[in-house]
Coordinates of C-alpha atoms in Angstrom, one line a residue:
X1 CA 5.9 -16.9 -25.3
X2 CA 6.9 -13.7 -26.6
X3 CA 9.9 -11.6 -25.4
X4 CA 8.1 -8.3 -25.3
X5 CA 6.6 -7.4 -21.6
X6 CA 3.0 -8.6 -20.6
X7 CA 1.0 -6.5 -18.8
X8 CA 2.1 -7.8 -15.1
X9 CA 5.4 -6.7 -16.4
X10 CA 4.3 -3.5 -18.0
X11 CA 2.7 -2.3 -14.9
X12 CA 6.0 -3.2 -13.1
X13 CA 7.7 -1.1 -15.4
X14 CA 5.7 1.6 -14.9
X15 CA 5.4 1.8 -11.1
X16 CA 9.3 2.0 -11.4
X17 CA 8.7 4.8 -13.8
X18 CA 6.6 6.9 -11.5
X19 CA 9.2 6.5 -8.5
X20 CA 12.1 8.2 -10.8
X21 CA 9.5 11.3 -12.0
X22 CA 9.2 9.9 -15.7
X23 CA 6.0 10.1 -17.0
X24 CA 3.6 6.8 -18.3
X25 CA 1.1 6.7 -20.9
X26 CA -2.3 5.4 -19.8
X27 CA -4.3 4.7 -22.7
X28 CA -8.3 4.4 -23.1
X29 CA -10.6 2.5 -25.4
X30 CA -10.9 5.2 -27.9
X31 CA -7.1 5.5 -28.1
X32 CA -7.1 8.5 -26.7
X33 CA -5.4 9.1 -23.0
X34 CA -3.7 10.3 -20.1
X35 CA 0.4 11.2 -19.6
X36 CA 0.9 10.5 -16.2
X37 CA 3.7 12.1 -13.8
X38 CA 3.4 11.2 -9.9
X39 CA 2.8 14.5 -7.9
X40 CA 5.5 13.2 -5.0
X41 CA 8.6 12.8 -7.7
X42 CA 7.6 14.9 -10.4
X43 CA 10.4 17.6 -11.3
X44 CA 10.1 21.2 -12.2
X45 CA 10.9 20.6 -15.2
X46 CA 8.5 17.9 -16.6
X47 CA 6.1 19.8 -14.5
X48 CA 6.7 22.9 -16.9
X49 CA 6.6 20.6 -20.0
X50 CA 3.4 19.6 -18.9
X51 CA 1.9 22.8 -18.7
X52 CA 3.4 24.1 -21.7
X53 CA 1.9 21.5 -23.5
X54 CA -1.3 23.4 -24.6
X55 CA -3.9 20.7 -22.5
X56 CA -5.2 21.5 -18.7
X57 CA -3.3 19.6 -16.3
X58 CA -5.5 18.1 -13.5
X59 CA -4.1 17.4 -10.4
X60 CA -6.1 14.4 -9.5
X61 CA -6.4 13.3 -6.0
X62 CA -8.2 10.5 -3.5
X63 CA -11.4 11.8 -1.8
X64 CA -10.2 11.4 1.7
X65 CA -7.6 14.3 0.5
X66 CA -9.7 16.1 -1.2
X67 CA -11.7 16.7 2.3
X68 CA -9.1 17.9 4.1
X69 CA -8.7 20.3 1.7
X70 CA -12.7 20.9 0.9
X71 CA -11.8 20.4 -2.4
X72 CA -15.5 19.4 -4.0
X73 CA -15.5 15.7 -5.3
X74 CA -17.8 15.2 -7.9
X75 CA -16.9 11.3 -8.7
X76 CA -17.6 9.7 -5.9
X77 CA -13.8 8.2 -4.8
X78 CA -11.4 11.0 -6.6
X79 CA -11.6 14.6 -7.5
X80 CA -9.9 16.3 -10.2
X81 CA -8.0 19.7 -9.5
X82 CA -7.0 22.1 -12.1
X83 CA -3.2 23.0 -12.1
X84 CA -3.2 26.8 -12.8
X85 CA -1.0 27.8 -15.6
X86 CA 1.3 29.5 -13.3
X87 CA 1.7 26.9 -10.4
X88 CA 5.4 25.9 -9.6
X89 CA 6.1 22.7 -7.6
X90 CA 5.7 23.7 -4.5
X91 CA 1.8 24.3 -5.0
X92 CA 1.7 20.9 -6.4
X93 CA 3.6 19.1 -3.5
X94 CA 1.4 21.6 -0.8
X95 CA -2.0 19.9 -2.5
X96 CA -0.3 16.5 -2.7
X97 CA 1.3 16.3 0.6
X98 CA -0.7 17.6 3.7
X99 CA 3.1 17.9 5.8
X100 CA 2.6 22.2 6.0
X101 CA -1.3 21.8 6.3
X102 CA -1.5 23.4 9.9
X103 CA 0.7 26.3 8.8
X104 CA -0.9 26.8 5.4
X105 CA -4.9 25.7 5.6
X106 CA -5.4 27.8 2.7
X107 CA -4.4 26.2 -0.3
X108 CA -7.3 27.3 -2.8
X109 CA -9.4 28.6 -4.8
X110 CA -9.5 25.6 -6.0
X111 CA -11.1 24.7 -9.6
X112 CA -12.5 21.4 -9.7
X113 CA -13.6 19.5 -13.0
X114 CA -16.7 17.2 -13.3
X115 CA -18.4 14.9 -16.4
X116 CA -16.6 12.5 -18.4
X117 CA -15.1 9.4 -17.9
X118 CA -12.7 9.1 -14.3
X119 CA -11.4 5.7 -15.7
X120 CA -7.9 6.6 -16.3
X121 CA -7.9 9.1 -13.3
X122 CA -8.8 6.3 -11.2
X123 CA -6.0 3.7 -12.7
X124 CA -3.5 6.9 -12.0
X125 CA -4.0 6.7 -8.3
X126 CA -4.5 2.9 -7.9
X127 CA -0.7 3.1 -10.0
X128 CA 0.7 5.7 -7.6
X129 CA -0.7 3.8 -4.2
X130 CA 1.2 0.3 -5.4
X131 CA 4.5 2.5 -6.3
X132 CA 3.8 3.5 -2.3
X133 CA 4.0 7.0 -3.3
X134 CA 1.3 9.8 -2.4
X135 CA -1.9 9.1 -4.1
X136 CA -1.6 12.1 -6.4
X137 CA -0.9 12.2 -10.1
X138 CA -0.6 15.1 -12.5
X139 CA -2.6 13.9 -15.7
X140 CA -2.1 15.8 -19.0
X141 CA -4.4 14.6 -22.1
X142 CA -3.5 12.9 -25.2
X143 CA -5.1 12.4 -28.2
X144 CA -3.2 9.2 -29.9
X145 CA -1.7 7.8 -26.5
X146 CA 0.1 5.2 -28.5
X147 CA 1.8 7.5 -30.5
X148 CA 2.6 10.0 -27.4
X149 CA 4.2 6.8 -25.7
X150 CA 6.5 6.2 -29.1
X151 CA 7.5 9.4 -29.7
X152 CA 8.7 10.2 -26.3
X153 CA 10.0 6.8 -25.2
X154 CA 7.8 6.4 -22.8
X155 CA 5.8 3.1 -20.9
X156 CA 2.3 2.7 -22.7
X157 CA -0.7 1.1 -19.9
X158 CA -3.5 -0.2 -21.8
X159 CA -6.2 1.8 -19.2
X160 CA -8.7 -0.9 -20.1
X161 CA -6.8 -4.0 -19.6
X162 CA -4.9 -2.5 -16.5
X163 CA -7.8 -1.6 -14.2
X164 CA -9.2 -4.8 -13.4
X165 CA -6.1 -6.5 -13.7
X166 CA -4.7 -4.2 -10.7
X167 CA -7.5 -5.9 -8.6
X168 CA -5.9 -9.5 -8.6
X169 CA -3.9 -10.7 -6.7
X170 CA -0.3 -11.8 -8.6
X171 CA 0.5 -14.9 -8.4
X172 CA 3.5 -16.5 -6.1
X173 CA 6.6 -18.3 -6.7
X174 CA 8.2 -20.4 -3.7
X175 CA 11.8 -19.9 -4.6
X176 CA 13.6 -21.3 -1.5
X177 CA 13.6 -22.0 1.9
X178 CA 16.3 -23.2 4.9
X179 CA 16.6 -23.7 8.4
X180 CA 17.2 -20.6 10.4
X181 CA 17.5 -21.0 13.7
X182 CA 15.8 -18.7 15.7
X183 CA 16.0 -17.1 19.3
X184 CA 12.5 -18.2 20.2
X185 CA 12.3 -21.2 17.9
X186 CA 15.2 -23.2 16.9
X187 CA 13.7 -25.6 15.1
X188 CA 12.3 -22.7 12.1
X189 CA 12.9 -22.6 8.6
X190 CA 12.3 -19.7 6.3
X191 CA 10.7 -20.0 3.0
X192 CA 10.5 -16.8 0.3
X193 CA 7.6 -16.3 -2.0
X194 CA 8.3 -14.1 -4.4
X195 CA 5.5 -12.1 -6.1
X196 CA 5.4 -13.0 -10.0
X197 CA 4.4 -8.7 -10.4
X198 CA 7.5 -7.5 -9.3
X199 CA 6.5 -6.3 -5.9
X200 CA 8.3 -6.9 -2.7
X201 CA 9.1 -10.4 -1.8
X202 CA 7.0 -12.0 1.6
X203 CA 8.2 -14.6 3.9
X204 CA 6.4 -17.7 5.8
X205 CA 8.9 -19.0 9.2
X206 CA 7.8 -22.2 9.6
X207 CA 8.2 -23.7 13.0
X208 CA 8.3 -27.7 14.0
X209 CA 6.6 -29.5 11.2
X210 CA 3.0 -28.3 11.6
X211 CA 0.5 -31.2 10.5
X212 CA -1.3 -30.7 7.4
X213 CA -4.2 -31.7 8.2
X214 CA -5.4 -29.9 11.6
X215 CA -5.4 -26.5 12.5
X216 CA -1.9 -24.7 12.6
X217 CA -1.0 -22.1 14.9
X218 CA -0.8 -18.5 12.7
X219 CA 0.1 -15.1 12.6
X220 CA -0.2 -12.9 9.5
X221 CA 2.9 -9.9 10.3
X222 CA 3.2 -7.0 8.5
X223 CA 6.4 -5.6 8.0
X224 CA 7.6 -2.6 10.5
X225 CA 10.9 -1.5 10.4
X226 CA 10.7 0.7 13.3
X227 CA 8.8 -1.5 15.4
X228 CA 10.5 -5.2 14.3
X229 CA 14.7 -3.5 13.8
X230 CA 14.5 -0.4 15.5
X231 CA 12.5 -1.4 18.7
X232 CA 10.0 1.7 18.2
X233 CA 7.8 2.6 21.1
X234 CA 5.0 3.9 19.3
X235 CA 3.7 0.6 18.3
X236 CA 3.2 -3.1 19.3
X237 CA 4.8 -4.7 16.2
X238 CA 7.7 -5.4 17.2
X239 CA 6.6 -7.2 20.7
X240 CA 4.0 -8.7 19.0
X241 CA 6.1 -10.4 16.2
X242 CA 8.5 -12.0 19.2
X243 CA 5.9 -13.4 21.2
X244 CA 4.1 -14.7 18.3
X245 CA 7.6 -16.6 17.3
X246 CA 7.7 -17.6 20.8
X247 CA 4.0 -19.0 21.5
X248 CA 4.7 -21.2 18.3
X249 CA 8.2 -22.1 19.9
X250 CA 6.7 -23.2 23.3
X251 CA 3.9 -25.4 21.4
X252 CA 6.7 -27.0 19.0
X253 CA 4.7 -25.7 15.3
X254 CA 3.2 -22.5 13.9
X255 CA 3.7 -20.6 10.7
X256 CA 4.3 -16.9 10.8
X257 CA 4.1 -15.0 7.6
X258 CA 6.2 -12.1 7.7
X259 CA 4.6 -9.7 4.6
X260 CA 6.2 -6.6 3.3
X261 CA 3.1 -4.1 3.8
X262 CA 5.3 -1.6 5.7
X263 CA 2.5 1.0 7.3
X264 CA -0.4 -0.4 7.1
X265 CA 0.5 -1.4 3.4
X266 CA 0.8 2.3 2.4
X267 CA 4.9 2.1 2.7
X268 CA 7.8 3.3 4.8
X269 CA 8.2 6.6 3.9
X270 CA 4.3 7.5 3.8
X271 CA 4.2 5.9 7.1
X272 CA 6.7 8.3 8.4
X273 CA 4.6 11.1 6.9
X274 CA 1.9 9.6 9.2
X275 CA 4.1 9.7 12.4
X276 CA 5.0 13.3 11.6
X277 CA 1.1 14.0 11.1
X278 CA 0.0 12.3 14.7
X279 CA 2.9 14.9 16.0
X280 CA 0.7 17.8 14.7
X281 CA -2.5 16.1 17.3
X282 CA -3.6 13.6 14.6
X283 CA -4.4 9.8 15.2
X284 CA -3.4 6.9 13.0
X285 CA -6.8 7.1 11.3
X286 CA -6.7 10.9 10.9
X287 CA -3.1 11.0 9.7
X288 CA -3.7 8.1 6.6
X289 CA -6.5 9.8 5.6
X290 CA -5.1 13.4 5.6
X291 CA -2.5 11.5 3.6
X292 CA -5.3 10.5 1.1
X293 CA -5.0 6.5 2.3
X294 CA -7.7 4.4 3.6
X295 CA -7.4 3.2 7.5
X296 CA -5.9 0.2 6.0
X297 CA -4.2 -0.4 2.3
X298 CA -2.9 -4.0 3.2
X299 CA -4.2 -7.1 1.2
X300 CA -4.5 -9.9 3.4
X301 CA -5.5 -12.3 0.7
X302 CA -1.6 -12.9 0.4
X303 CA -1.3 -14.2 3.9
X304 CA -4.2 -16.6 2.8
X305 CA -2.3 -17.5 -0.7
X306 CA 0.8 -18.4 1.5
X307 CA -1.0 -20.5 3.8
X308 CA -3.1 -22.6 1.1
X309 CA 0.7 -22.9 -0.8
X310 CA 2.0 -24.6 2.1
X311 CA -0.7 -27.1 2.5
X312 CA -2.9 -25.2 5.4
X313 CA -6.7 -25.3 5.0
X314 CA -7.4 -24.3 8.7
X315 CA -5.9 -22.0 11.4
X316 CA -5.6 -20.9 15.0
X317 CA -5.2 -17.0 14.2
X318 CA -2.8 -15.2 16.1
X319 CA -4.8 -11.5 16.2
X320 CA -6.4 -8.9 17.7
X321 CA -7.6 -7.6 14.0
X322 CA -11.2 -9.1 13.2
X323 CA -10.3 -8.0 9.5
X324 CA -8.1 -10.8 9.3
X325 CA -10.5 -13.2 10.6
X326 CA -13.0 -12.5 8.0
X327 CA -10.3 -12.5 4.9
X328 CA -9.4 -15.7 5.8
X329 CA -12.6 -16.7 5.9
X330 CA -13.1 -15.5 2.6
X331 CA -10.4 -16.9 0.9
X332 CA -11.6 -20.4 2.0
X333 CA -9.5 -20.9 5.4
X334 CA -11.4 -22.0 8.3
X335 CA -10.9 -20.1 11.7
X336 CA -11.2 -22.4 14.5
X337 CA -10.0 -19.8 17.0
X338 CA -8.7 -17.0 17.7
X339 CA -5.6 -16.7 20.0
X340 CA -5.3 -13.3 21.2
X341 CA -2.0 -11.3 21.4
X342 CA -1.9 -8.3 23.7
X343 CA 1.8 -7.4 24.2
X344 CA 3.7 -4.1 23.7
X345 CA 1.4 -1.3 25.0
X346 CA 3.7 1.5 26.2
X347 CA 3.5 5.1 27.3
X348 CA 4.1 6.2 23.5
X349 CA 1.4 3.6 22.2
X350 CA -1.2 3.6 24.9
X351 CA -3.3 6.4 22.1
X352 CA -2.3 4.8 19.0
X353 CA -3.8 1.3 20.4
X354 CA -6.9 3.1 21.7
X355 CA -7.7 4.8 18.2
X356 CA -6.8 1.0 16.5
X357 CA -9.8 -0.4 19.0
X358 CA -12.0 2.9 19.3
X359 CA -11.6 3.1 14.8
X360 CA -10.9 0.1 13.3
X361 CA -12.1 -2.7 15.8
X362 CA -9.1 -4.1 17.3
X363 CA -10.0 -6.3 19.9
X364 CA -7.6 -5.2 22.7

């Protein structure tokens, strides 16, 4: 095996690139490329070297942000904005980052591009949205990406390789696990799988010794730190992970995977863009997409790698998501039922669980 970084490991390097403000190269079959700064941590200065750098600078940007700001999309699932010679930061991170949207609807003109090949464009968001920034990059072309990349000491993407690579799902290493008692299940041990990308580790509790070889009692959790620490009263998370660890207490086995896909998989921090957007009037649904996510970023194919690691080909699924239900089907784990879970509905959540059954099928 060589020393030098594979691809998994460039792409690694490169998300951490993006969350300082340095710049990546993305390069495309011809040679020929993309420099890359993310539009949330990009600094004045790069921004000005960008500009000064004699190509148009494209703002490039998902199509659920582009409608909010009736910027015209003419490639189906992005659209490209041109950065105006003159724009400082703050235009950038008022396009980017819909935060002073009510007080400033007018953002434009806007000058959209159209024709050519989006390829790289598209690999620039996809990049952004697993660094869980905002799905926005500034994109500068390059003639000899390679050469860019050496010269400036800078992380070179091969665009081709990357994109479809992007799409799988990395593979998992069980590094450890030991008993931890619990509160609601004494008899629990936790085990760590640790993502061979570089991403954020996930964690399965195990509870009793759950037989192989018949259905075991499941919940896939995603990670909320305001809900699951903090005891937040705009969600259900949090009540939702406790009685889960309890219904598997009470019955003696279960397996709860606990997966770090903070807000809906888009991240903490854009999750607390979303709870600033739904106090502007917007619901969960309007707020991700004003954001430029989808309803729902998460990857539930992990929770179904975790499971099959462990030795589970069926389940009992803790849920009230249908999504989940189908993934797991998909991924080759048969649902023999579905236990529901309706706990936590407060005063502060009573919308937010409406829009979750009313938008995204929740069965509550």
């Amino acid at each position: 095996m060589p020393l030098s970084p594979n691809l998994m490991e460039i792409l690694a390097r490169a998300r951490a690139d993006l969350r300082m403000g340095v710049p990546v190269v993305l390069a495309g079959a011809d040679g020929a490329g993309v420099m890359m700064l993310a539009a949330e941590t990009v600094s004045q200065d790069r921004l000005a070297l960008f500009q000064d750098a004699g190509g148009e600078v494209d703002l490039v940007l998902t199509a659920r942000r582009a409608a909010t700001l009736k910027a015209r999309v003419y490639d189906g699932d992005l659209a490209r904005v041109a950065v105006p010679a003159d724009a400082g930061l703050d235009w950038v991170r008022s396009i980017a980052d819909p935060a002073d949207d009510l007080s400033m609807p007018m953002k434009g003109p806007l000058k959209e591009r159209r024709g050519g090949d989006v390829s790289l464009q598209r690999l620039a968001l996809t990049l952004a949205k697993s660094a869980r920034l905002l799905p926005a990059a500034l994109l500068l072309p390059v003639e000899a990406a390679r050469a860019v990349a050496l010269r400036e000491n800078l992380t070179l993407v091969d665009g081709v390789a990357a994109a479809p690579s992007m799409l799988l799902l990395a593979n998992l290493d069980h590094v450890v696990s030991a008993r931890v008692p619990l509160s609601r299940a004494e008899n629990a041990r936790l085990h760590i799988f640790r993502p061979q990308d570089g991403s954020e580790e996930h964690y399965a509790i195990e509870v009793g010794r759950p037989d192989r070889s018949a259905p075991v009692l499941a919940r896939l959790h995603s990670a909320c730190f305001t809900g699951d620490v903090l005891g937040s009263l705009k969600c259900d998370c949090g009540p939702q992970l406790h009685a889960a660890l309890g219904r598997m207490g009470e019955e003696g086995a279960g397996v709860l995977l606990y997966l770090n896909q903070e807000g809906r998989g888009i991240g903490l921090a854009n999750k607390m863009r979303a709870y600033a957007l739904q106090d502007q009037g917007f619901d969960t649904v309007e707020a991700n997409h004003r954001l430029g996510f989808e309803d729902d970023e998460r990857d539930f194919r992990l929770g179904a790698e975790i499971l099959r690691r462990m030795g589970f080909g069926s389940v009992r699924l803790l849920t009230n998501n249908p999504n989940k239900l189908a993934m797991m089907e998909r991924c080759g784990l048969a649902v023999t039922e579905r236990v529901p879970l309706k706990v936590g509905k407060t005063a502060f959540n009573a919308h937010y669980l409406a829009t979750k059954a009313a938008k995204s099928g929740h069965l509550l």
